[in-house]
Short mmCIF file of C-alpha atoms in Angstrom, two decimals:
data_model
loop_
_atom_site.label_atom_id
_atom_site.label_comp_id
_atom_site.label_asym_id
_atom_site.label_seq_id
_atom_site.Cartn_x
_atom_site.Cartn_y
_atom_site.Cartn_z
CA UNK F 6 50.60 -15.59 6.09
CA UNK F 7 53.92 -15.92 4.09
CA UNK F 8 54.38 -12.16 3.47
CA UNK F 9 54.23 -11.49 7.20
CA UNK F 10 56.83 -14.17 7.95
CA UNK F 11 59.36 -12.61 5.59
CA UNK F 12 59.03 -9.23 7.25
CA UNK F 13 58.85 -10.73 10.72
CA UNK F 14 62.02 -12.89 10.57
CA UNK F 15 64.54 -10.03 10.56
CA UNK F 16 62.44 -8.32 13.20
CA UNK F 17 62.77 -11.31 15.51
CA UNK F 18 66.51 -11.55 14.85
CA UNK F 19 67.01 -7.84 15.43
CA UNK F 20 65.20 -8.03 18.69
CA UNK F 21 67.27 -10.98 19.82
CA UNK F 22 70.66 -9.37 19.01
CA UNK F 23 69.94 -6.70 21.55
CA UNK F 24 70.58 -9.39 24.18
CA UNK F 25 73.32 -11.76 22.95
CA UNK F 26 74.58 -13.43 19.81
CA UNK F 27 73.77 -16.80 21.25
CA UNK F 28 70.16 -15.83 21.54
CA UNK F 29 70.29 -14.91 17.87
CA UNK F 30 71.55 -18.38 16.99
CA UNK F 31 68.80 -19.87 19.07
CA UNK F 32 66.29 -17.77 17.20
CA UNK F 33 67.49 -19.35 13.98
CA UNK F 34 66.56 -22.76 15.34
CA UNK F 35 63.18 -21.67 16.60
CA UNK F 36 60.37 -23.90 15.40
CA UNK F 37 58.14 -22.80 12.56
CA UNK F 38 55.23 -22.52 14.95
CA UNK F 39 57.08 -20.15 17.25
CA UNK F 40 58.20 -17.99 14.31
CA UNK F 41 54.66 -17.78 13.08
CA UNK F 42 53.43 -16.78 16.52
CA UNK F 43 56.16 -14.19 16.95
CA UNK F 44 55.58 -12.83 13.47
CA UNK F 45 51.92 -12.35 14.14
CA UNK F 46 52.58 -10.63 17.46
CA UNK F 47 55.33 -8.37 16.17
CA UNK F 48 53.63 -7.52 12.91
CA UNK F 49 50.84 -5.92 14.89
CA UNK F 50 53.22 -3.89 17.07
CA UNK F 51 56.21 -3.09 14.85
CA UNK F 52 55.10 -3.18 11.23
CA UNK F 53 55.76 0.37 10.00
CA UNK F 54 53.15 0.17 7.18
CA UNK F 55 50.02 -1.52 8.48
CA UNK F 56 47.27 -2.20 5.92
CA UNK F 57 45.03 0.83 5.59
CA UNK F 58 41.87 -0.88 4.32
CA UNK F 59 41.37 -3.28 7.20
CA UNK F 60 40.89 -0.68 9.94
CA UNK F 61 38.46 1.21 7.67
CA UNK F 62 36.54 -1.95 6.89
CA UNK F 63 36.26 -2.69 10.60
CA UNK F 64 35.15 0.84 11.32
CA UNK F 65 32.63 0.73 8.49
CA UNK F 66 31.32 -2.60 9.71
CA UNK F 67 31.01 -1.27 13.21
CA UNK F 68 29.29 1.86 11.99
CA UNK F 69 26.95 -0.12 9.78
CA UNK F 70 26.07 -2.38 12.67
CA UNK F 71 25.38 0.64 14.85
CA UNK F 72 23.26 2.26 12.14
CA UNK F 73 21.31 -0.92 11.54
CA UNK F 74 20.61 -1.29 15.23
CA UNK F 75 19.31 2.24 15.47
CA UNK F 76 17.43 2.16 12.17
CA UNK F 77 15.34 -0.94 12.68
CA UNK F 78 12.89 -0.38 15.51
CA UNK F 79 10.17 -2.97 15.80
CA UNK F 80 6.74 -2.07 14.43
CA UNK F 81 3.90 -4.37 15.36
CA UNK F 82 6.05 -7.46 15.60
CA UNK F 83 8.19 -6.64 12.57
CA UNK F 84 11.00 -4.27 12.02
CA UNK F 85 10.21 -1.16 10.11
CA UNK F 86 12.90 -2.15 7.64
CA UNK F 87 10.99 -5.29 6.75
CA UNK F 88 7.81 -3.33 6.22
CA UNK F 89 9.47 -0.96 3.80
CA UNK F 90 10.99 -3.73 1.73
CA UNK F 91 7.66 -5.54 1.53
CA UNK F 92 5.48 -2.56 0.71
CA UNK F 93 7.57 -0.51 -1.65
CA UNK F 94 8.45 -1.52 -5.21
CA UNK F 95 11.89 -1.31 -6.73
CA UNK F 96 12.76 1.39 -9.24
CA UNK F 97 14.58 0.33 -12.41
CA UNK F 98 15.43 -3.01 -10.83
CA UNK F 99 17.12 -1.41 -7.83
CA UNK F 100 15.88 -2.08 -4.33
CA UNK F 101 14.10 0.84 -2.76
CA UNK F 102 16.44 2.72 -0.41
CA UNK F 103 15.33 2.78 3.20
CA UNK F 104 15.65 6.35 4.33
CA UNK F 105 15.70 7.27 7.98
CA UNK F 106 13.97 10.00 9.91
CA UNK F 107 15.10 10.83 13.46
CA UNK F 108 16.98 7.56 13.57
CA UNK F 109 14.04 5.39 12.48
CA UNK F 110 12.91 4.00 9.14
CA UNK F 111 9.57 5.15 7.77
CA UNK F 112 7.20 2.18 7.82
CA UNK F 113 5.62 3.20 4.50
CA UNK F 114 7.57 5.66 2.44
CA UNK F 115 6.10 7.72 -0.41
CA UNK F 116 7.63 9.51 -3.33
CA UNK F 117 6.26 10.45 -6.77
CA UNK F 118 8.95 8.28 -8.38
CA UNK F 119 7.88 5.19 -6.44
CA UNK F 120 4.21 5.84 -7.23
CA UNK F 121 4.99 6.17 -10.94
CA UNK F 122 7.06 2.98 -10.85
CA UNK F 123 4.00 1.16 -9.52
CA UNK F 124 1.82 2.76 -12.21
CA UNK F 125 4.22 1.56 -14.90
CA UNK F 126 3.81 -2.01 -13.74
CA UNK F 127 0.13 -1.99 -14.76
CA UNK F 128 0.10 0.54 -17.62
CA UNK F 129 -0.78 -0.65 -21.12
CA UNK F 130 2.17 -1.53 -23.32
CA UNK F 131 0.63 0.34 -26.25
CA UNK F 132 -0.56 3.26 -24.11
CA UNK F 133 1.88 3.73 -21.23
CA UNK F 134 -0.06 6.77 -19.99
CA UNK F 135 -3.10 4.63 -19.09
CA UNK F 136 -3.89 1.61 -16.97
CA UNK F 137 -6.49 -0.13 -19.13
CA UNK F 138 -8.96 -2.90 -18.30
CA UNK F 139 -6.34 -5.66 -18.39
CA UNK F 140 -3.92 -3.74 -16.20
CA UNK F 141 -6.71 -2.66 -13.85
CA UNK F 142 -7.74 -6.28 -13.48
CA UNK F 143 -4.17 -7.25 -12.52
CA UNK F 144 -3.97 -4.31 -10.13
CA UNK F 145 -7.16 -5.43 -8.39
CA UNK F 146 -5.88 -8.98 -8.20
CA UNK F 147 -2.64 -7.83 -6.58
CA UNK F 148 -4.64 -5.66 -4.18
CA UNK F 149 -6.86 -8.64 -3.30
CA UNK F 150 -9.85 -6.69 -4.59
CA UNK F 151 -12.45 -9.04 -6.09
CA UNK F 152 -13.91 -7.72 -9.32
CA UNK F 153 -17.30 -8.87 -8.07
CA UNK F 154 -17.15 -6.72 -4.95
CA UNK F 155 -17.06 -3.00 -4.10
CA UNK F 156 -13.29 -2.59 -3.80
CA UNK F 157 -12.62 -1.89 -7.52
CA UNK F 158 -15.22 0.89 -7.37
CA UNK F 159 -13.62 2.31 -4.24
CA UNK F 160 -10.17 2.22 -5.87
CA UNK F 161 -11.57 4.09 -8.87
CA UNK F 162 -13.15 6.62 -6.50
CA UNK F 163 -9.87 7.12 -4.63
CA UNK F 164 -8.15 7.85 -7.94
CA UNK F 165 -11.13 9.90 -9.21
CA UNK F 166 -11.05 7.84 -12.41
CA UNK F 167 -13.17 9.15 -15.27
CA UNK F 168 -13.81 5.79 -16.93
CA UNK F 169 -14.63 2.36 -15.62
CA UNK F 170 -11.64 -0.01 -15.32
CA UNK F 171 -9.22 2.71 -16.43
CA UNK F 172 -6.84 5.03 -14.60
CA UNK F 173 -4.82 7.66 -16.40
CA UNK F 174 -1.33 8.62 -15.34
CA UNK F 175 -2.57 12.06 -14.29
CA UNK F 176 -5.38 10.56 -12.18
CA UNK F 177 -2.94 8.14 -10.57
CA UNK F 178 -0.41 10.86 -9.81
CA UNK F 179 -3.01 13.09 -8.16
CA UNK F 180 -4.67 10.26 -6.25
CA UNK F 181 -1.50 8.71 -4.88
CA UNK F 182 -0.11 12.13 -3.96
CA UNK F 183 -3.24 12.97 -1.98
CA UNK F 184 -3.12 9.66 -0.12
CA UNK F 185 0.70 9.56 0.07
CA UNK F 186 0.82 5.99 -1.21
CA UNK F 187 3.36 4.43 -3.53
CA UNK F 188 2.56 0.73 -3.48
CA UNK F 189 -0.36 -1.57 -4.18
CA UNK F 190 -0.32 -2.83 -0.59
CA UNK F 191 -0.90 0.72 0.65
CA UNK F 192 -3.70 1.23 -1.89
CA UNK F 193 -5.28 -2.02 -0.72
CA UNK F 194 -5.30 -0.77 2.88
CA UNK F 195 -6.87 2.55 1.88
CA UNK F 196 -9.61 0.82 -0.14
CA UNK F 197 -10.26 -1.72 2.61
CA UNK F 198 -10.61 1.05 5.19
CA UNK F 199 -13.39 2.67 3.16
CA UNK F 200 -15.06 -0.66 2.41
CA UNK F 201 -15.39 -1.33 6.13
CA UNK F 202 -16.53 2.21 6.90
CA UNK F 203 -18.95 2.89 4.05
CA UNK F 204 -20.09 -0.49 2.68
CA UNK F 205 -19.95 -2.77 5.71
CA UNK F 206 -20.99 0.09 8.01
CA UNK F 207 -18.43 -0.85 10.65
CA UNK F 208 -17.24 1.61 13.32
CA UNK F 209 -14.43 3.90 12.15
CA UNK F 210 -10.82 3.25 13.01
CA UNK F 211 -9.37 4.80 16.13
CA UNK F 212 -7.02 7.67 15.51
CA UNK F 213 -3.41 7.02 16.38
CA UNK F 214 -2.22 9.19 19.25
CA UNK F 215 0.83 10.09 17.17
CA UNK F 216 -1.01 10.65 13.89
CA UNK F 217 0.22 13.76 12.13
CA UNK F 218 -0.96 14.22 8.52
CA UNK F 219 1.74 16.81 7.85
CA UNK F 220 4.44 14.44 9.07
CA UNK F 221 3.01 11.06 8.10
CA UNK F 222 6.35 9.32 7.85
CA UNK F 223 6.94 9.90 11.55
CA UNK F 224 3.84 7.90 12.49
CA UNK F 225 2.76 4.31 12.06
CA UNK F 226 0.00 5.28 9.59
CA UNK F 227 0.23 3.22 6.36
CA UNK F 228 -0.93 6.21 4.30
CA UNK F 229 -2.29 9.73 4.79
CA UNK F 230 -5.70 9.10 6.36
CA UNK F 231 -6.82 12.74 6.32
CA UNK F 232 -9.59 12.00 3.78
CA UNK F 233 -10.59 8.88 5.71
CA UNK F 234 -11.10 10.84 8.93
CA UNK F 235 -13.20 13.38 7.03
CA UNK F 236 -15.37 10.56 5.66
CA UNK F 237 -15.63 9.00 9.12
CA UNK F 238 -16.90 12.30 10.52
CA UNK F 239 -19.94 12.06 8.18
CA UNK F 240 -20.06 8.57 6.73
CA UNK F 241 -23.59 9.05 5.37
CA UNK F 242 -22.49 11.99 3.21
CA UNK F 243 -19.34 10.12 2.20
CA UNK F 244 -21.34 7.10 1.04
CA UNK F 245 -23.70 9.33 -0.92
CA UNK F 246 -20.67 10.84 -2.66
CA UNK F 247 -19.33 7.39 -3.55
CA UNK F 248 -22.76 6.24 -4.74
CA UNK F 249 -23.23 9.31 -6.94
CA UNK F 250 -19.73 8.90 -8.37
CA UNK F 251 -20.46 5.32 -9.38
CA UNK F 252 -23.34 6.44 -11.60
CA UNK F 253 -21.02 8.84 -13.44
CA UNK F 254 -18.39 6.11 -13.70
CA UNK F 255 -20.88 3.67 -15.22
CA UNK F 256 -22.06 5.99 -18.00
CA UNK F 257 -20.95 4.92 -21.46
CA UNK F 258 -20.08 8.53 -22.28
CA UNK F 259 -20.15 11.87 -20.45
CA UNK F 260 -23.23 12.85 -22.44
CA UNK F 261 -25.21 9.73 -21.46
CA UNK F 262 -28.22 10.35 -19.24
CA UNK F 263 -28.66 6.76 -18.07
CA UNK F 264 -26.70 3.60 -17.40
CA UNK F 265 -27.44 0.06 -18.49
CA UNK F 266 -29.81 -1.94 -16.33
CA UNK F 267 -27.34 -4.78 -15.81
CA UNK F 268 -24.67 -2.37 -14.63
CA UNK F 269 -27.08 -0.62 -12.28
CA UNK F 270 -28.27 -3.84 -10.65
CA UNK F 271 -24.69 -5.08 -10.30
CA UNK F 272 -23.67 -1.84 -8.59
CA UNK F 273 -26.71 -1.91 -6.30
CA UNK F 274 -25.80 -5.43 -5.27
CA UNK F 275 -22.28 -4.54 -4.14
CA UNK F 276 -22.94 -1.01 -2.86
CA UNK F 277 -26.38 -1.18 -1.24
CA UNK F 278 -27.26 -4.80 -0.49
CA UNK F 279 -24.81 -5.22 2.44
CA UNK F 280 -26.67 -2.51 4.39
CA UNK F 281 -30.15 -2.61 2.86
CA UNK F 282 -31.68 -6.08 2.39
CA UNK F 283 -34.61 -4.65 0.42
CA UNK F 284 -32.20 -4.06 -2.48
CA UNK F 285 -32.19 -7.79 -3.21
CA UNK F 286 -35.91 -7.59 -3.96
CA UNK F 287 -35.48 -4.43 -6.04
CA UNK F 288 -32.82 -6.12 -8.18
CA UNK F 289 -35.05 -9.15 -8.69
CA UNK F 290 -37.96 -6.92 -9.68
CA UNK F 291 -35.94 -4.87 -12.18
CA UNK F 292 -34.46 -7.98 -13.78
CA UNK F 293 -37.96 -9.41 -14.26
CA UNK F 294 -39.17 -6.34 -16.13
CA UNK F 295 -37.92 -6.25 -19.73
CA UNK F 296 -39.35 -2.77 -20.22
CA UNK F 297 -36.64 -1.31 -17.98
CA UNK F 298 -33.73 -0.84 -20.36
CA UNK F 299 -31.71 1.65 -18.36
CA UNK F 300 -31.62 3.62 -15.12
CA UNK F 301 -31.48 7.41 -15.18
CA UNK F 302 -29.88 9.66 -12.59
CA UNK F 303 -33.14 10.49 -10.86
CA UNK F 304 -34.07 6.83 -10.29
CA UNK F 305 -30.49 6.05 -9.27
CA UNK F 306 -30.54 8.74 -6.60
CA UNK F 307 -34.04 7.92 -5.35
CA UNK F 308 -33.14 4.26 -4.88
CA UNK F 309 -30.72 5.31 -2.13
CA UNK F 310 -33.36 7.51 -0.47
CA UNK F 311 -35.87 4.66 -0.75
CA UNK F 312 -33.46 2.31 1.03
CA UNK F 313 -33.00 4.83 3.84
CA UNK F 314 -36.76 5.22 4.27
CA UNK F 315 -38.45 1.90 3.49
CA UNK F 316 -37.86 -1.31 5.41
CA UNK F 317 -37.90 -4.82 3.86
CA UNK F 318 -41.49 -5.24 5.10
CA UNK F 319 -42.39 -2.00 3.26
CA UNK F 320 -42.97 -0.10 6.48
CA UNK F 321 -42.11 3.53 5.93
CA UNK F 322 -43.49 3.58 2.41
CA UNK F 323 -46.09 6.21 1.57
CA UNK F 324 -47.97 6.09 -1.71
CA UNK F 325 -47.94 9.86 -1.97
CA UNK F 326 -44.25 10.07 -1.25
CA UNK F 327 -43.42 11.24 -4.77
CA UNK F 328 -41.32 8.19 -5.53
CA UNK F 329 -40.42 7.36 -9.15
CA UNK F 330 -43.05 5.20 -10.84
CA UNK F 331 -40.59 2.32 -10.95
CA UNK F 332 -40.48 2.20 -7.14
CA UNK F 333 -44.27 2.44 -6.84
CA UNK F 334 -44.51 -0.51 -9.21
CA UNK F 335 -41.92 -2.35 -7.13
CA UNK F 336 -43.98 -1.92 -3.97
CA UNK F 337 -47.07 -3.28 -5.72
CA UNK F 338 -45.04 -6.21 -7.08
CA UNK F 339 -43.67 -7.06 -3.65
CA UNK F 340 -47.11 -6.90 -2.02
CA UNK F 341 -48.52 -9.29 -4.60
CA UNK F 342 -45.55 -11.58 -4.20
CA UNK F 343 -45.93 -11.67 -0.42
CA UNK F 344 -49.71 -12.19 -0.50
#
């Protein structure tokens, strides 16, 4: 570069005069290429004021490269860094920082701030403290949770929502803190885990050998699965809890003693039908009877017991089993239909 040549020329001449004057004159006739080469060589060795920023930049680059190499271990075919950037939202338009623990990046990081940032994405514009029906619908869409399936009910259960298709900021904060999730992708995994365990009746997941609920970020768990393992230990009781919760969720008000027939049959279809085929007949029967306007808590609870006890061919049914009259009428209806 020109600045280096100007400093280098007297340096070359000074070096030459230490030998002879004739060598100095020869230096004056040196080709431009040779001067450039000499200037570059001498500027590295003799320049009394070398640029300060360049060595630091190189050191920083080297350090960054070293840090990146250490901080991006592969996790299931992808680097942990990629997983963090995909799963976690940005806050105020700034990319989520990728913190490191013991030299590795947490595959799924949680913080209250990140969880609230996700909440804000779906909260109502007029009521920023609540995710309303429209926002809940978008949330389910982003979580790949069909509104016609059980996943929206499971999401509501995970957040302990008090109203259907609504999640308050307080409910979200408590729910995400318990599960240690900050993104919709993590919520989708948590809901899917319970769908497979409780609705599809599939075998539970296998515990990771390194799973540590108190130090979740040091494992490959996508969220804190403590509650999941508790449900897996007694899936029958867990399903009963979910089923009972859905009745409360479906009530039009806390004081209501029954839920609408259409809501009840829709819930039975997504919650019970996958495991109990007889539910399809029960739903058909209820829909045919205009005198059934609503379903109370007693009938709701006994439907689950009926499904556990009675097979699709009605084996297991006892007339003196103290079933609700609606179920006795159903059995008579099914017998006549099958005759």
